[in-house]
Amino acid sequence: MIVSGIDVRIDRKKIKNMHLYVKPPNGVVSVSAPLNMKDDSIERFVRTKINWIKTQQAKFAGQLRQTERQYVSGETLYLWGKQYFLQVDYGIRNVLELSGNTAKLIVRTESTVKQRDTFIREWYRRQLKDEITRLLPKWEEITGLKCNSWQTKYMTSKWGTCNIKKRKIWLNLQLAKKTIDCLEYIILHELIHLRFKNHNADFTALMDKYMPFWKDVKKRLNEQILDCWATE
């Protein structure tokens, strides 16, 4: 649905009221609406929120973003919120090692930017999986909420998501670039969704109980630098 030039995604659910979201990192607009809600009612609702939507999108547009990677010396790389400067050398296989504020990347001379990008992305995936393996059991024990399985995935409009029926969680690969507390916030957020589907008062109460400062972390997460990977 296009409203005042803005593309709005509609997600009909078994709910009583409409909920409007402007989602990081790209300011995608979505509306959760009751199953029987007519399009014109949804459109009228969105029109009343146009100024707020544009304000939120402007915040995301104003965020720092890394330029498209060429994987050459002098470019920057982020891991857990820390900035590293790439030093690129050539060898017979791909290797990435961190030392101080330097990320030494060894690549094959004939490798393409796409091949280097794929290697870096999988390197990030390993870093993220290691931290999830460490942190997920911690938050499962704290909350008493457990997922059956989890997976990493590059996403452009959500930091995490879950399938309540299957009790499966997906975590955005971009989280490996953010500070660790951001990953913990998203893990907790998705675990609580296993109990409460919507962001209602009960959901917020549990977030406040287990992570009283979660709103500050959420703000920092949405303010941190974004990348320019292609989608998976």
PDB file of C-alpha atoms in Angstrom:
ATOM      1  CA  MET A   1       0.000   0.000   0.000  1.00  0.00           C
ATOM      2  CA  ILE A   2       1.306   3.474  -0.912  1.00  0.00           C
ATOM      3  CA  VAL A   3       0.237   6.298   1.414  1.00  0.00           C
ATOM      4  CA  SER A   4       1.442   9.846   0.709  1.00  0.00           C
ATOM      5  CA  GLY A   5       4.303   8.393  -1.324  1.00  0.00           C
ATOM      6  CA  ILE A   6       5.358   6.001   1.447  1.00  0.00           C
ATOM      7  CA  ASP A   7       5.389   2.250   0.878  1.00  0.00           C
ATOM      8  CA  VAL A   8       3.540   0.605   3.780  1.00  0.00           C
ATOM      9  CA  ARG A   9       3.649  -3.144   4.394  1.00  0.00           C
ATOM     10  CA  ILE A  10       0.438  -4.624   5.780  1.00  0.00           C
ATOM     11  CA  ASP A  11       0.505  -7.644   8.060  1.00  0.00           C
ATOM     12  CA  ARG A  12      -2.962  -8.887   9.035  1.00  0.00           C
ATOM     13  CA  LYS A  13      -3.113 -10.784  12.328  1.00  0.00           C
ATOM     14  CA  LYS A  14      -5.568 -12.001  14.936  1.00  0.00           C
ATOM     15  CA  ILE A  15      -5.401  -8.767  16.918  1.00  0.00           C
ATOM     16  CA  LYS A  16      -7.928  -6.127  17.971  1.00  0.00           C
ATOM     17  CA  ASN A  17      -6.027  -2.915  17.256  1.00  0.00           C
ATOM     18  CA  MET A  18      -3.646  -1.619  14.604  1.00  0.00           C
ATOM     19  CA  HIS A  19       0.042  -1.102  15.350  1.00  0.00           C
ATOM     20  CA  LEU A  20       2.383   1.022  13.252  1.00  0.00           C
ATOM     21  CA  TYR A  21       6.141   0.421  13.024  1.00  0.00           C
ATOM     22  CA  VAL A  22       9.035   2.237  11.373  1.00  0.00           C
ATOM     23  CA  LYS A  23      11.718  -0.415  11.498  1.00  0.00           C
ATOM     24  CA  PRO A  24      15.508  -0.165  11.559  1.00  0.00           C
ATOM     25  CA  PRO A  25      17.837  -0.037   9.848  1.00  0.00           C
ATOM     26  CA  ASN A  26      16.197   1.404   6.709  1.00  0.00           C
ATOM     27  CA  GLY A  27      12.982   2.925   8.018  1.00  0.00           C
ATOM     28  CA  VAL A  28      10.640   0.342   6.507  1.00  0.00           C
ATOM     29  CA  VAL A  29       7.025   1.112   7.450  1.00  0.00           C
ATOM     30  CA  SER A  30       4.673  -1.688   8.420  1.00  0.00           C
ATOM     31  CA  VAL A  31       1.233  -1.957   9.979  1.00  0.00           C
ATOM     32  CA  SER A  32      -0.122  -4.904  11.937  1.00  0.00           C
ATOM     33  CA  ALA A  33      -3.876  -4.877  11.428  1.00  0.00           C
ATOM     34  CA  PRO A  34      -6.863  -7.052  12.409  1.00  0.00           C
ATOM     35  CA  LEU A  35      -7.756  -9.721   9.864  1.00  0.00           C
ATOM     36  CA  ASN A  36     -11.040  -8.076   8.884  1.00  0.00           C
ATOM     37  CA  MET A  37      -9.734  -4.501   8.724  1.00  0.00           C
ATOM     38  CA  LYS A  38     -10.436  -2.832   5.373  1.00  0.00           C
ATOM     39  CA  ASP A  39      -7.680  -1.163   3.369  1.00  0.00           C
ATOM     40  CA  ASP A  40      -9.289   2.286   3.508  1.00  0.00           C
ATOM     41  CA  SER A  41      -9.390   2.130   7.313  1.00  0.00           C
ATOM     42  CA  ILE A  42      -5.709   1.205   7.400  1.00  0.00           C
ATOM     43  CA  GLU A  43      -4.888   4.028   5.000  1.00  0.00           C
ATOM     44  CA  ARG A  44      -6.742   6.599   7.125  1.00  0.00           C
ATOM     45  CA  PHE A  45      -4.865   5.375  10.192  1.00  0.00           C
ATOM     46  CA  VAL A  46      -1.486   5.688   8.450  1.00  0.00           C
ATOM     47  CA  ARG A  47      -2.311   9.190   7.175  1.00  0.00           C
ATOM     48  CA  THR A  48      -2.774  10.396  10.753  1.00  0.00           C
ATOM     49  CA  LYS A  49       0.790   9.241  11.476  1.00  0.00           C
ATOM     50  CA  ILE A  50       2.556  10.619   8.382  1.00  0.00           C
ATOM     51  CA  ASN A  51       4.522  13.316  10.201  1.00  0.00           C
ATOM     52  CA  TRP A  52       5.710  10.833  12.828  1.00  0.00           C
ATOM     53  CA  ILE A  53       6.685   8.314  10.127  1.00  0.00           C
ATOM     54  CA  LYS A  54       8.742  10.905   8.250  1.00  0.00           C
ATOM     55  CA  THR A  55      10.479  11.970  11.453  1.00  0.00           C
ATOM     56  CA  GLN A  56      11.476   8.375  12.233  1.00  0.00           C
ATOM     57  CA  GLN A  57      12.639   7.728   8.667  1.00  0.00           C
ATOM     58  CA  ALA A  58      14.740  10.894   8.760  1.00  0.00           C
ATOM     59  CA  LYS A  59      16.477   9.615  11.893  1.00  0.00           C
ATOM     60  CA  PHE A  60      17.410   6.368  10.137  1.00  0.00           C
ATOM     61  CA  ALA A  61      18.477   8.234   6.982  1.00  0.00           C
ATOM     62  CA  GLY A  62      20.755  10.408   9.095  1.00  0.00           C
ATOM     63  CA  GLN A  63      22.603   7.453  10.576  1.00  0.00           C
ATOM     64  CA  LEU A  64      26.185   6.821   9.617  1.00  0.00           C
ATOM     65  CA  ARG A  65      26.600   4.058   7.056  1.00  0.00           C
ATOM     66  CA  GLN A  66      29.696   2.406   5.763  1.00  0.00           C
ATOM     67  CA  THR A  67      30.359   3.008   2.126  1.00  0.00           C
ATOM     68  CA  GLU A  68      30.166  -0.015  -0.139  1.00  0.00           C
ATOM     69  CA  ARG A  69      33.113  -2.258   0.564  1.00  0.00           C
ATOM     70  CA  GLN A  70      35.924  -2.858  -1.922  1.00  0.00           C
ATOM     71  CA  TYR A  71      38.070  -4.630   0.695  1.00  0.00           C
ATOM     72  CA  VAL A  72      41.219  -2.621   0.180  1.00  0.00           C
ATOM     73  CA  SER A  73      43.661  -1.204   2.730  1.00  0.00           C
ATOM     74  CA  GLY A  74      42.378   1.801   4.643  1.00  0.00           C
ATOM     75  CA  GLU A  75      38.730   0.786   4.757  1.00  0.00           C
ATOM     76  CA  THR A  76      37.077   0.205   8.107  1.00  0.00           C
ATOM     77  CA  LEU A  77      35.527  -2.881   9.649  1.00  0.00           C
ATOM     78  CA  TYR A  78      33.423  -3.037  12.821  1.00  0.00           C
ATOM     79  CA  LEU A  79      33.173  -5.918  15.274  1.00  0.00           C
ATOM     80  CA  TRP A  80      31.191  -5.638  18.524  1.00  0.00           C
ATOM     81  CA  GLY A  81      31.128  -1.859  18.218  1.00  0.00           C
ATOM     82  CA  LYS A  82      34.885  -1.435  17.765  1.00  0.00           C
ATOM     83  CA  GLN A  83      36.352   0.071  14.618  1.00  0.00           C
ATOM     84  CA  TYR A  84      39.238  -1.635  12.836  1.00  0.00           C
ATOM     85  CA  PHE A  85      41.236  -0.474   9.832  1.00  0.00           C
ATOM     86  CA  LEU A  86      41.767  -2.972   7.045  1.00  0.00           C
ATOM     87  CA  GLN A  87      45.262  -3.943   5.987  1.00  0.00           C
ATOM     88  CA  VAL A  88      44.978  -6.076   2.878  1.00  0.00           C
ATOM     89  CA  ASP A  89      47.705  -8.483   1.760  1.00  0.00           C
ATOM     90  CA  TYR A  90      47.671 -11.338  -0.724  1.00  0.00           C
ATOM     91  CA  GLY A  91      48.180 -15.039  -0.225  1.00  0.00           C
ATOM     92  CA  ILE A  92      46.911 -18.461  -1.235  1.00  0.00           C
ATOM     93  CA  ARG A  93      43.836 -18.455   1.023  1.00  0.00           C
ATOM     94  CA  ASN A  94      41.501 -16.009   2.769  1.00  0.00           C
ATOM     95  CA  VAL A  95      42.367 -15.109   6.375  1.00  0.00           C
ATOM     96  CA  LEU A  96      41.201 -12.302   8.672  1.00  0.00           C
ATOM     97  CA  GLU A  97      43.029 -11.543  11.925  1.00  0.00           C
ATOM     98  CA  LEU A  98      42.503  -8.685  14.391  1.00  0.00           C
ATOM     99  CA  SER A  99      45.353  -6.977  16.230  1.00  0.00           C
ATOM    100  CA  GLY A 100      44.991  -3.689  18.081  1.00  0.00           C
ATOM    101  CA  ASN A 101      42.897  -1.517  15.808  1.00  0.00           C
ATOM    102  CA  THR A 102      44.012  -3.348  12.657  1.00  0.00           C
ATOM    103  CA  ALA A 103      42.106  -6.020  10.751  1.00  0.00           C
ATOM    104  CA  LYS A 104      44.646  -7.860   8.624  1.00  0.00           C
ATOM    105  CA  LEU A 105      42.885  -9.415   5.656  1.00  0.00           C
ATOM    106  CA  ILE A 106      44.763 -11.868   3.463  1.00  0.00           C
ATOM    107  CA  VAL A 107      43.002 -12.659   0.184  1.00  0.00           C
ATOM    108  CA  ARG A 108      43.809 -14.416  -3.033  1.00  0.00           C
ATOM    109  CA  THR A 109      45.134 -12.004  -5.662  1.00  0.00           C
ATOM    110  CA  GLU A 110      42.508 -13.065  -8.200  1.00  0.00           C
ATOM    111  CA  SER A 111      39.580 -12.864  -5.778  1.00  0.00           C
ATOM    112  CA  THR A 112      36.686 -10.568  -6.687  1.00  0.00           C
ATOM    113  CA  VAL A 113      34.993  -8.047  -4.408  1.00  0.00           C
ATOM    114  CA  LYS A 114      31.995 -10.363  -4.245  1.00  0.00           C
ATOM    115  CA  GLN A 115      34.153 -13.297  -3.139  1.00  0.00           C
ATOM    116  CA  ARG A 116      35.824 -11.165  -0.483  1.00  0.00           C
ATOM    117  CA  ASP A 117      32.432  -9.932   0.673  1.00  0.00           C
ATOM    118  CA  THR A 118      31.202 -13.520   1.002  1.00  0.00           C
ATOM    119  CA  PHE A 119      34.272 -14.460   3.054  1.00  0.00           C
ATOM    120  CA  ILE A 120      33.842 -11.466   5.390  1.00  0.00           C
ATOM    121  CA  ARG A 121      30.156 -12.153   5.817  1.00  0.00           C
ATOM    122  CA  GLU A 122      30.806 -15.751   6.848  1.00  0.00           C
ATOM    123  CA  TRP A 123      33.524 -14.544   9.187  1.00  0.00           C
ATOM    124  CA  TYR A 124      30.948 -12.276  10.850  1.00  0.00           C
ATOM    125  CA  ARG A 125      28.539 -15.201  11.040  1.00  0.00           C
ATOM    126  CA  ARG A 126      31.077 -17.259  12.990  1.00  0.00           C
ATOM    127  CA  GLN A 127      31.683 -14.383  15.413  1.00  0.00           C
ATOM    128  CA  LEU A 128      27.945 -13.931  15.940  1.00  0.00           C
ATOM    129  CA  LYS A 129      27.264 -17.640  16.396  1.00  0.00           C
ATOM    130  CA  ASP A 130      30.001 -17.886  19.028  1.00  0.00           C
ATOM    131  CA  GLU A 131      28.414 -15.081  21.048  1.00  0.00           C
ATOM    132  CA  ILE A 132      24.873 -16.406  20.635  1.00  0.00           C
ATOM    133  CA  THR A 133      26.043 -19.802  21.847  1.00  0.00           C
ATOM    134  CA  ARG A 134      27.459 -18.083  24.923  1.00  0.00           C
ATOM    135  CA  LEU A 135      24.644 -15.607  25.635  1.00  0.00           C
ATOM    136  CA  LEU A 136      21.435 -17.392  24.667  1.00  0.00           C
ATOM    137  CA  PRO A 137      21.645 -20.008  27.468  1.00  0.00           C
ATOM    138  CA  LYS A 138      22.303 -17.175  29.928  1.00  0.00           C
ATOM    139  CA  TRP A 139      19.078 -15.368  29.006  1.00  0.00           C
ATOM    140  CA  GLU A 140      17.095 -18.603  28.765  1.00  0.00           C
ATOM    141  CA  GLU A 141      18.100 -19.377  32.347  1.00  0.00           C
ATOM    142  CA  ILE A 142      17.303 -15.860  33.550  1.00  0.00           C
ATOM    143  CA  THR A 143      13.854 -15.750  31.925  1.00  0.00           C
ATOM    144  CA  GLY A 144      12.871 -19.425  31.996  1.00  0.00           C
ATOM    145  CA  LEU A 145      11.993 -19.028  28.297  1.00  0.00           C
ATOM    146  CA  LYS A 146      13.664 -21.398  25.850  1.00  0.00           C
ATOM    147  CA  CYS A 147      13.721 -21.601  22.077  1.00  0.00           C
ATOM    148  CA  ASN A 148      13.885 -24.890  20.194  1.00  0.00           C
ATOM    149  CA  SER A 149      16.356 -23.578  17.636  1.00  0.00           C
ATOM    150  CA  TRP A 150      17.982 -20.415  16.332  1.00  0.00           C
ATOM    151  CA  GLN A 151      19.632 -19.187  13.167  1.00  0.00           C
ATOM    152  CA  THR A 152      21.519 -16.147  11.874  1.00  0.00           C
ATOM    153  CA  LYS A 153      20.254 -14.294   8.832  1.00  0.00           C
ATOM    154  CA  TYR A 154      20.997 -11.000   7.127  1.00  0.00           C
ATOM    155  CA  MET A 155      17.885  -8.854   7.461  1.00  0.00           C
ATOM    156  CA  THR A 156      17.219  -5.282   6.338  1.00  0.00           C
ATOM    157  CA  SER A 157      14.186  -4.342   8.446  1.00  0.00           C
ATOM    158  CA  LYS A 158      14.496  -6.336  11.688  1.00  0.00           C
ATOM    159  CA  TRP A 159      17.249  -7.025  14.184  1.00  0.00           C
ATOM    160  CA  GLY A 160      15.572 -10.289  15.114  1.00  0.00           C
ATOM    161  CA  THR A 161      12.413 -12.296  14.624  1.00  0.00           C
ATOM    162  CA  CYS A 162      10.849 -15.502  15.855  1.00  0.00           C
ATOM    163  CA  ASN A 163       8.367 -18.206  14.935  1.00  0.00           C
ATOM    164  CA  ILE A 164       6.268 -18.684  18.053  1.00  0.00           C
ATOM    165  CA  LYS A 165       4.770 -22.026  17.011  1.00  0.00           C
ATOM    166  CA  LYS A 166       8.135 -23.563  16.163  1.00  0.00           C
ATOM    167  CA  ARG A 167       9.854 -21.580  18.931  1.00  0.00           C
ATOM    168  CA  LYS A 168      12.625 -20.666  16.522  1.00  0.00           C
ATOM    169  CA  ILE A 169      14.587 -17.417  16.657  1.00  0.00           C
ATOM    170  CA  TRP A 170      16.451 -15.614  13.863  1.00  0.00           C
ATOM    171  CA  LEU A 171      19.100 -13.004  14.690  1.00  0.00           C
ATOM    172  CA  ASN A 172      20.341 -10.414  12.214  1.00  0.00           C
ATOM    173  CA  LEU A 173      23.899 -10.964  11.041  1.00  0.00           C
ATOM    174  CA  GLN A 174      24.505  -7.212  11.339  1.00  0.00           C
ATOM    175  CA  LEU A 175      24.420  -7.583  15.126  1.00  0.00           C
ATOM    176  CA  ALA A 176      28.033  -8.790  14.994  1.00  0.00           C
ATOM    177  CA  LYS A 177      28.982  -5.192  14.193  1.00  0.00           C
ATOM    178  CA  LYS A 178      27.138  -3.757  17.178  1.00  0.00           C
ATOM    179  CA  THR A 179      28.088  -3.688  20.840  1.00  0.00           C
ATOM    180  CA  ILE A 180      27.451  -6.889  22.816  1.00  0.00           C
ATOM    181  CA  ASP A 181      24.670  -5.352  24.893  1.00  0.00           C
ATOM    182  CA  CYS A 182      22.710  -4.830  21.652  1.00  0.00           C
ATOM    183  CA  LEU A 183      22.895  -8.551  20.924  1.00  0.00           C
ATOM    184  CA  GLU A 184      21.775  -9.332  24.474  1.00  0.00           C
ATOM    185  CA  TYR A 185      18.845  -6.928  24.114  1.00  0.00           C
ATOM    186  CA  ILE A 186      17.671  -8.597  20.891  1.00  0.00           C
ATOM    187  CA  ILE A 187      18.070 -12.097  22.355  1.00  0.00           C
ATOM    188  CA  LEU A 188      15.938 -11.096  25.345  1.00  0.00           C
ATOM    189  CA  HIS A 189      13.418  -9.346  23.089  1.00  0.00           C
ATOM    190  CA  GLU A 190      12.889 -12.448  20.944  1.00  0.00           C
ATOM    191  CA  LEU A 191      12.737 -14.805  23.920  1.00  0.00           C
ATOM    192  CA  ILE A 192       9.956 -12.729  25.466  1.00  0.00           C
ATOM    193  CA  HIS A 193       8.102 -12.857  22.140  1.00  0.00           C
ATOM    194  CA  LEU A 194       7.872 -16.609  22.664  1.00  0.00           C
ATOM    195  CA  ARG A 195       5.497 -15.772  25.508  1.00  0.00           C
ATOM    196  CA  PHE A 196       3.887 -12.544  24.277  1.00  0.00           C
ATOM    197  CA  LYS A 197       3.434 -12.141  20.539  1.00  0.00           C
ATOM    198  CA  ASN A 198       2.792  -8.399  20.592  1.00  0.00           C
ATOM    199  CA  HIS A 199       4.517  -5.466  22.256  1.00  0.00           C
ATOM    200  CA  ASN A 200       1.807  -5.134  24.871  1.00  0.00           C
ATOM    201  CA  ALA A 201       2.036  -4.088  28.507  1.00  0.00           C
ATOM    202  CA  ASP A 202       2.937  -7.640  29.593  1.00  0.00           C
ATOM    203  CA  PHE A 203       5.768  -7.754  27.049  1.00  0.00           C
ATOM    204  CA  THR A 204       7.121  -4.392  28.200  1.00  0.00           C
ATOM    205  CA  ALA A 205       6.843  -5.415  31.849  1.00  0.00           C
ATOM    206  CA  LEU A 206       9.103  -8.426  31.267  1.00  0.00           C
ATOM    207  CA  MET A 207      11.601  -6.331  29.314  1.00  0.00           C
ATOM    208  CA  ASP A 208      11.686  -3.874  32.215  1.00  0.00           C
ATOM    209  CA  LYS A 209      12.080  -6.716  34.711  1.00  0.00           C
ATOM    210  CA  TYR A 210      14.987  -8.488  33.052  1.00  0.00           C
ATOM    211  CA  MET A 211      16.731  -5.491  31.415  1.00  0.00           C
ATOM    212  CA  PRO A 212      15.667  -2.218  33.063  1.00  0.00           C
ATOM    213  CA  PHE A 213      17.892  -0.193  30.711  1.00  0.00           C
ATOM    214  CA  TRP A 214      16.641  -1.876  27.495  1.00  0.00           C
ATOM    215  CA  LYS A 215      15.261   1.361  26.020  1.00  0.00           C
ATOM    216  CA  ASP A 216      18.709   2.948  26.211  1.00  0.00           C
ATOM    217  CA  VAL A 217      20.250  -0.073  24.488  1.00  0.00           C
ATOM    218  CA  LYS A 218      17.573   0.009  21.804  1.00  0.00           C
ATOM    219  CA  LYS A 219      18.332   3.671  21.139  1.00  0.00           C
ATOM    220  CA  ARG A 220      22.067   3.011  20.867  1.00  0.00           C
ATOM    221  CA  LEU A 221      21.465   0.060  18.557  1.00  0.00           C
ATOM    222  CA  ASN A 222      19.442   2.170  16.154  1.00  0.00           C
ATOM    223  CA  GLU A 223      22.072   4.915  16.220  1.00  0.00           C
ATOM    224  CA  GLN A 224      25.089   2.741  15.441  1.00  0.00           C
ATOM    225  CA  ILE A 225      26.712   2.595  12.053  1.00  0.00           C
ATOM    226  CA  LEU A 226      25.030   0.463   9.388  1.00  0.00           C
ATOM    227  CA  ASP A 227      26.634  -1.563   6.630  1.00  0.00           C
ATOM    228  CA  CYS A 228      26.069  -1.860   2.922  1.00  0.00           C
ATOM    229  CA  TRP A 229      26.023  -5.615   2.354  1.00  0.00           C
ATOM    230  CA  ALA A 230      23.720  -6.971  -0.264  1.00  0.00           C
ATOM    231  CA  THR A 231      20.811  -8.994   1.119  1.00  0.00           C
ATOM    232  CA  GLU A 232      21.004 -12.768   1.389  1.00  0.00           C
TER     233      GLU A 232
END
